[in-house]
Coordinates of C-alpha atoms in Angstrom, one line a residue:
X689 CA -21.6 -0.1 -10.4
X690 CA -18.5 1.8 -9.1
X691 CA -15.5 1.0 -7.1
X692 CA -15.0 3.3 -4.4
X693 CA -11.2 4.1 -3.8
X694 CA -10.4 5.7 -0.5
X695 CA -7.2 7.5 -0.5
X696 CA -7.1 7.3 -4.4
X697 CA -4.8 10.1 -4.8
X698 CA -2.1 8.3 -2.7
X699 CA 0.7 6.3 -3.8
X700 CA -0.9 2.8 -4.0
X701 CA -4.3 4.2 -4.5
X702 CA -3.4 6.1 -7.7
X703 CA -1.7 3.2 -9.3
X704 CA -4.5 0.9 -8.4
X705 CA -7.2 3.5 -9.9
X706 CA -5.1 3.6 -13.1
X707 CA -5.3 -0.3 -13.3
X708 CA -9.2 -0.2 -12.5
X709 CA -9.8 2.5 -15.2
X710 CA -7.7 0.5 -17.6
X711 CA -10.1 -2.5 -17.0
X712 CA -13.0 -0.4 -17.9
X713 CA -14.1 0.0 -14.4
X714 CA -16.1 3.0 -13.0
X715 CA -14.3 4.7 -10.2
X716 CA -15.1 7.1 -7.3
X717 CA -12.2 8.4 -5.3
X718 CA -12.3 10.2 -2.0
X719 CA -9.1 11.7 -0.5
X720 CA -8.3 14.4 2.0
X721 CA -4.7 15.0 0.5
X722 CA -3.2 14.4 4.0
X723 CA -0.4 12.6 2.3
X724 CA -1.1 13.1 -1.4
X725 CA -1.5 16.1 -4.0
X726 CA -4.3 17.2 -6.1
X727 CA -2.6 17.1 -9.2
X728 CA -2.2 13.4 -9.1
X729 CA -6.0 13.0 -10.1
X730 CA -5.1 15.0 -13.4
X731 CA -2.1 12.6 -14.0
X732 CA -4.4 9.4 -13.6
X733 CA -6.7 10.9 -16.3
X734 CA -3.7 11.7 -18.5
X735 CA -2.4 8.0 -18.1
X736 CA -5.8 6.4 -18.7
X737 CA -7.5 9.0 -20.9
X738 CA -10.6 8.2 -18.7
X739 CA -12.6 10.2 -16.2
X740 CA -13.9 9.3 -12.6
X741 CA -15.8 11.0 -9.8
X742 CA -13.8 12.7 -6.9
X743 CA -14.8 13.9 -3.4
X744 CA -12.4 15.7 -1.3
X745 CA -13.4 14.4 2.1
X746 CA -12.0 12.6 5.2
X747 CA -13.3 9.3 5.5
X748 CA -13.7 9.9 9.1
X749 CA -16.4 12.2 8.4
X750 CA -19.6 10.0 8.3
X751 CA -22.0 12.6 7.0
X752 CA -20.0 13.5 4.0
X753 CA -19.0 9.6 3.5
X754 CA -22.9 8.8 3.3
X755 CA -23.2 11.5 0.8
X756 CA -20.8 9.6 -1.5
X757 CA -22.7 6.3 -1.1
X758 CA -26.2 8.1 -1.8
X759 CA -24.9 9.7 -4.9
X760 CA -23.2 6.6 -6.5
X761 CA -23.9 3.0 -6.9
X762 CA -21.0 1.4 -5.0
X763 CA -20.2 -2.3 -5.7
X764 CA -17.1 -2.7 -3.7
X765 CA -14.4 -0.7 -1.6
X766 CA -10.7 -0.5 -1.8
X767 CA -9.4 1.0 1.4
X768 CA -6.1 2.9 0.9
X769 CA -6.8 5.8 3.4
X770 CA -4.6 4.6 6.2
X771 CA -1.3 6.3 7.4
X772 CA 1.4 4.1 6.4
X773 CA 5.0 4.9 7.9
X774 CA 6.4 2.7 10.6
X775 CA 8.8 5.2 12.2
X776 CA 6.3 8.0 12.1
X777 CA 3.6 5.8 13.9
X778 CA 6.0 5.3 16.7
X779 CA 6.1 9.0 17.1
X780 CA 2.3 9.6 16.6
X781 CA 0.5 6.6 17.8
X782 CA -2.7 8.3 18.6
X783 CA -2.9 9.9 15.0
X784 CA -2.3 6.4 13.6
X785 CA -5.0 4.8 15.7
X786 CA -7.5 7.4 15.1
X787 CA -7.2 7.6 11.4
X788 CA -6.5 3.8 10.7
X789 CA -8.9 2.2 12.9
X790 CA -11.5 4.6 13.6
X791 CA -11.7 5.6 9.8
X792 CA -11.9 1.9 8.9
X793 CA -14.9 1.7 11.5
X794 CA -16.7 4.6 10.0
X795 CA -16.1 3.3 6.4
X796 CA -17.5 -0.2 7.3
X797 CA -20.4 1.1 9.1
X798 CA -21.3 3.2 6.1
X799 CA -20.9 0.3 3.8
X800 CA -23.4 -1.8 6.0
X801 CA -25.8 1.0 6.1
X802 CA -25.8 0.9 2.2
X803 CA -25.7 -2.7 1.8
X804 CA -22.3 -2.6 0.1
X805 CA -20.4 -5.7 1.3
X806 CA -17.4 -6.2 -0.9
X807 CA -14.3 -4.8 0.8
X808 CA -10.4 -4.9 -0.1
X809 CA -8.4 -3.8 2.7
X810 CA -4.6 -2.8 2.5
X811 CA -3.1 -4.6 5.3
X812 CA 0.6 -5.1 5.9
X813 CA 3.3 -7.7 6.5
X814 CA 4.0 -5.9 9.6
X815 CA 1.0 -7.8 11.1
X816 CA 3.5 -10.8 11.5
X817 CA 5.4 -8.9 14.1
X818 CA 8.7 -10.8 14.5
X819 CA 8.0 -13.6 11.9
X820 CA 8.3 -17.3 13.3
X821 CA 9.5 -18.7 9.9
X822 CA 10.8 -17.1 6.8
X823 CA 9.4 -16.9 4.1
X824 CA 6.3 -15.8 5.7
X825 CA 3.0 -17.8 4.9
X826 CA -0.5 -16.5 5.4
X827 CA -0.6 -19.3 8.0
X828 CA 2.0 -17.7 10.1
X829 CA 1.1 -16.4 13.5
X830 CA 0.0 -12.8 13.6
X831 CA 0.6 -10.4 16.4
X832 CA 3.5 -9.1 18.6
X833 CA 3.6 -6.3 16.3
X834 CA 6.6 -3.7 16.7
X835 CA 5.0 -0.6 16.1
X836 CA 1.7 1.3 16.1
X837 CA 1.2 1.1 12.2
X838 CA 1.5 -2.7 12.3
X839 CA -0.8 -2.9 15.4
X840 CA -3.5 -0.7 13.5
X841 CA -3.5 -3.0 10.6
X842 CA -3.7 -6.1 12.9
X843 CA -6.7 -4.7 14.8
X844 CA -8.5 -3.9 11.6
X845 CA -7.8 -7.4 10.4
X846 CA -9.4 -8.7 13.7
X847 CA -12.4 -6.3 13.3
X848 CA -13.1 -7.7 9.7
X849 CA -12.8 -11.3 11.0
X850 CA -15.3 -10.5 13.7
X851 CA -17.6 -8.7 11.1
X852 CA -17.6 -11.7 8.7
X853 CA -18.4 -14.0 11.7
X854 CA -21.3 -11.8 12.5
X855 CA -22.6 -11.6 9.0
X856 CA -21.3 -14.0 6.4
X857 CA -22.8 -12.2 3.4
X858 CA -19.5 -9.9 3.4
X859 CA -16.9 -10.7 0.8
X860 CA -13.5 -9.5 2.3
X861 CA -10.0 -9.6 0.9
X862 CA -7.2 -8.7 3.3
X863 CA -4.0 -8.0 1.2
X864 CA -0.9 -8.1 3.3
X865 CA 1.6 -5.9 1.4
X866 CA 5.3 -6.3 1.6
X867 CA 7.4 -3.1 0.7
X868 CA 6.0 -1.2 -2.3
X869 CA 8.3 0.6 -4.4
X870 CA 8.6 2.0 -7.9
X871 CA 6.2 4.1 -10.0
X872 CA 4.1 4.0 -13.1
X873 CA 6.4 3.7 -16.3
X874 CA 5.0 7.0 -17.6
X875 CA 6.8 8.8 -14.9
X876 CA 3.6 10.8 -14.2
X877 CA 2.6 9.0 -10.7
X878 CA 4.9 7.6 -8.1
X879 CA 5.7 7.8 -4.5
X880 CA 6.0 11.4 -3.3
X881 CA 5.9 11.6 0.4
X882 CA 5.2 15.0 2.3
X883 CA 8.5 16.4 3.7
X884 CA 11.3 13.9 4.5
X885 CA 10.5 10.3 3.3
X886 CA 10.0 7.5 5.7
X887 CA 10.5 4.7 3.2
X888 CA 13.7 3.6 1.5
X889 CA 13.3 4.1 -2.2
X890 CA 11.9 7.5 -2.1
X891 CA 15.0 8.5 0.2
X892 CA 17.4 6.7 -2.2
X893 CA 16.2 8.6 -5.2
X894 CA 16.1 12.0 -3.5
X895 CA 19.8 11.5 -2.3
X896 CA 20.7 10.5 -6.0
X897 CA 18.8 13.6 -7.3
X898 CA 20.8 15.9 -4.8
X899 CA 17.5 16.7 -3.1
X900 CA 18.8 15.2 0.2
X901 CA 22.4 15.0 1.5
X902 CA 22.6 11.3 2.3
X903 CA 20.7 8.2 3.1
X904 CA 20.6 7.0 6.7
X905 CA 20.9 3.2 6.9
X906 CA 19.2 2.3 10.2
X907 CA 21.4 -0.5 11.6
X908 CA 24.2 -2.6 10.3
X909 CA 24.2 -5.1 13.1
X910 CA 21.1 -7.3 12.4
X911 CA 21.8 -10.9 11.7
X912 CA 21.7 -10.6 7.9
X913 CA 24.3 -11.0 5.3
X914 CA 25.5 -7.6 5.4
X915 CA 24.1 -6.6 8.8
X916 CA 21.3 -4.4 7.3
X917 CA 17.7 -4.9 7.3
X918 CA 16.2 -7.3 4.6
X919 CA 12.7 -6.8 3.1
X920 CA 10.7 -7.8 0.2
X921 CA 10.4 -5.1 -2.2
X922 CA 7.3 -5.2 -4.6
X923 CA 6.6 -3.1 -7.6
X924 CA 3.6 -0.7 -6.9
X925 CA 2.2 -1.8 -10.5
X926 CA 2.4 -5.4 -9.5
X927 CA 0.8 -4.7 -6.2
X928 CA -2.0 -2.7 -7.9
X929 CA -2.9 -5.5 -10.3
X930 CA -3.2 -7.9 -7.1
X931 CA -6.1 -5.7 -6.1
X932 CA -7.9 -6.2 -9.4
X933 CA -7.4 -10.0 -9.0
X934 CA -8.7 -9.8 -5.5
X935 CA -11.6 -7.7 -6.8
X936 CA -12.4 -10.4 -9.6
X937 CA -12.3 -13.1 -6.8
X938 CA -15.0 -11.3 -4.7
X939 CA -17.0 -10.9 -7.7
X940 CA -17.6 -14.4 -8.0
X941 CA -20.5 -16.2 -6.3
X942 CA -18.2 -17.6 -3.4
X943 CA -18.6 -15.9 -0.1
X944 CA -15.7 -15.6 2.6
X945 CA -12.7 -13.6 3.9
X946 CA -9.6 -14.2 2.2
X947 CA -6.0 -13.4 3.0
X948 CA -3.2 -13.0 0.7
X949 CA 0.4 -12.0 0.8
X950 CA 1.4 -9.6 -2.0
X951 CA 5.3 -9.8 -2.3
X952 CA 8.0 -11.3 -4.7
X953 CA 9.1 -14.0 -2.3
X954 CA 12.8 -12.5 -2.4
X955 CA 14.5 -10.5 0.2
X956 CA 17.0 -7.7 -0.4
X957 CA 18.9 -5.9 2.2
X958 CA 19.1 -1.9 2.4
X959 CA 22.5 -2.0 0.9
X960 CA 21.5 -4.4 -1.7
X961 CA 19.0 -1.7 -2.7
X962 CA 21.6 1.0 -2.8
X963 CA 23.7 -1.1 -4.9
X964 CA 20.9 -2.2 -7.3
X965 CA 19.9 1.4 -7.7
X966 CA 23.4 2.7 -8.5
X967 CA 23.7 -0.2 -11.1
X968 CA 20.4 0.4 -12.7
X969 CA 20.8 4.3 -13.0
X970 CA 24.4 5.0 -13.1
X971 CA 24.0 7.4 -10.1
X972 CA 25.6 7.3 -6.8
X973 CA 23.9 7.1 -3.4
X974 CA 25.9 8.7 -0.4
X975 CA 24.8 6.8 2.9
X976 CA 25.9 6.6 6.4
X977 CA 25.2 4.1 9.0
X978 CA 22.9 5.2 11.8
X979 CA 21.3 3.5 15.0
X980 CA 18.5 1.2 14.5
X981 CA 15.2 2.6 14.2
X982 CA 12.5 1.8 16.9
X983 CA 9.9 -0.7 15.5
X984 CA 12.0 -2.2 12.8
X985 CA 12.8 -6.0 12.5
X986 CA 15.8 -7.9 10.9
X987 CA 14.0 -9.9 8.2
X988 CA 10.8 -10.0 6.4
X989 CA 9.8 -11.5 3.0
X990 CA 7.1 -13.5 1.7
X991 CA 5.8 -16.9 0.3
X992 CA 3.3 -15.5 -2.3
X993 CA 2.4 -18.9 -3.5
X994 CA -1.3 -18.7 -2.2
X995 CA -1.9 -15.6 -4.3
X996 CA -0.6 -17.4 -7.4
X997 CA -2.6 -20.4 -6.9
X998 CA -6.1 -18.7 -5.9
X999 CA -5.8 -15.3 -7.6
X1000 CA -3.6 -16.2 -10.6
X1001 CA -1.4 -13.2 -9.6
X1002 CA 2.3 -13.1 -9.3
X1003 CA 4.8 -10.1 -9.4
X1004 CA 6.2 -9.6 -12.9
X1005 CA 8.7 -6.5 -12.4
X1006 CA 12.2 -6.9 -11.4
X1007 CA 14.4 -5.0 -9.0
X1008 CA 15.9 -3.2 -12.0
X1009 CA 12.4 -2.0 -13.0
X1010 CA 11.7 -0.8 -9.5
X1011 CA 15.0 1.3 -9.4
X1012 CA 14.7 2.6 -13.0
X1013 CA 10.8 3.6 -12.6
X1014 CA 11.5 5.3 -9.4
X1015 CA 14.4 7.3 -10.9
X1016 CA 12.3 8.1 -14.0
X1017 CA 9.6 9.5 -11.8
X1018 CA 11.8 11.8 -9.8
X1019 CA 13.6 13.2 -12.8
X1020 CA 10.1 14.1 -14.1
X1021 CA 9.0 15.8 -11.1
X1022 CA 12.3 17.9 -10.9
X1023 CA 11.6 19.5 -14.4

């Protein structure tokens, strides 16, 4: 039985595929390379010394998606095919709603048709909107999202809740990511956005590498210790391992819909991250203070205790690991 990984050539999908293959799992990947590159597939094979099936399709294409289910015995689906940049979503709301929500619906309809009812969904801390308490627990109120990216994740969570109410034979894990950073320790795979990065760490490393002139720090007047936004940064490998733990839970006999925060429980500001990167690598990062970015909030970090208690998962890697692994990756792809 195989695990279907949609968006498996992307940043989080590729790292999770590595962990699945390392666990001896059979994997089928689909990806349309909208925000990824074909060579990532070869790098996954190089890291794991294992093979997998791949289909270059868009998960919105129902006919081609059904072919994947017909040709493979799929046990469970991990969905990484959503667009993921907060700032971009504010500029391109229709693209985000179509890809993230319509794509998820097509995927779920196809799963239902082929009686595949184990689903792990990449959600986001953005579903909490302006958080009512810090640190954020899974019981905190959701809604009041501040950007279309977060709203798309919130809508899909509601779709999943409604789906489970209609048919309790589904097993669903909703994983609310905080801020994934870092790269595989091999330096072979990491975060490589198309064009100008939307996220902080890939921007920092490209400034340090001389590919971009300087980092724009969006706002220094937030109510935080240094005025810049505070986030919970989690190493992408820790995040990937959280998906393995969630899959193991769904494979047990208990049915249900489960929600987990995947974060470290520690908040760092933008300037904290710049300083940590400089200390970890010895490289300087030139930056300028810019206006606040639409859709951003001041502070967002997690209480990850539920994942530890119920999944036996917690983040292991340090901020130094995140910085050094990100830098190793950019150094490799420059060569």
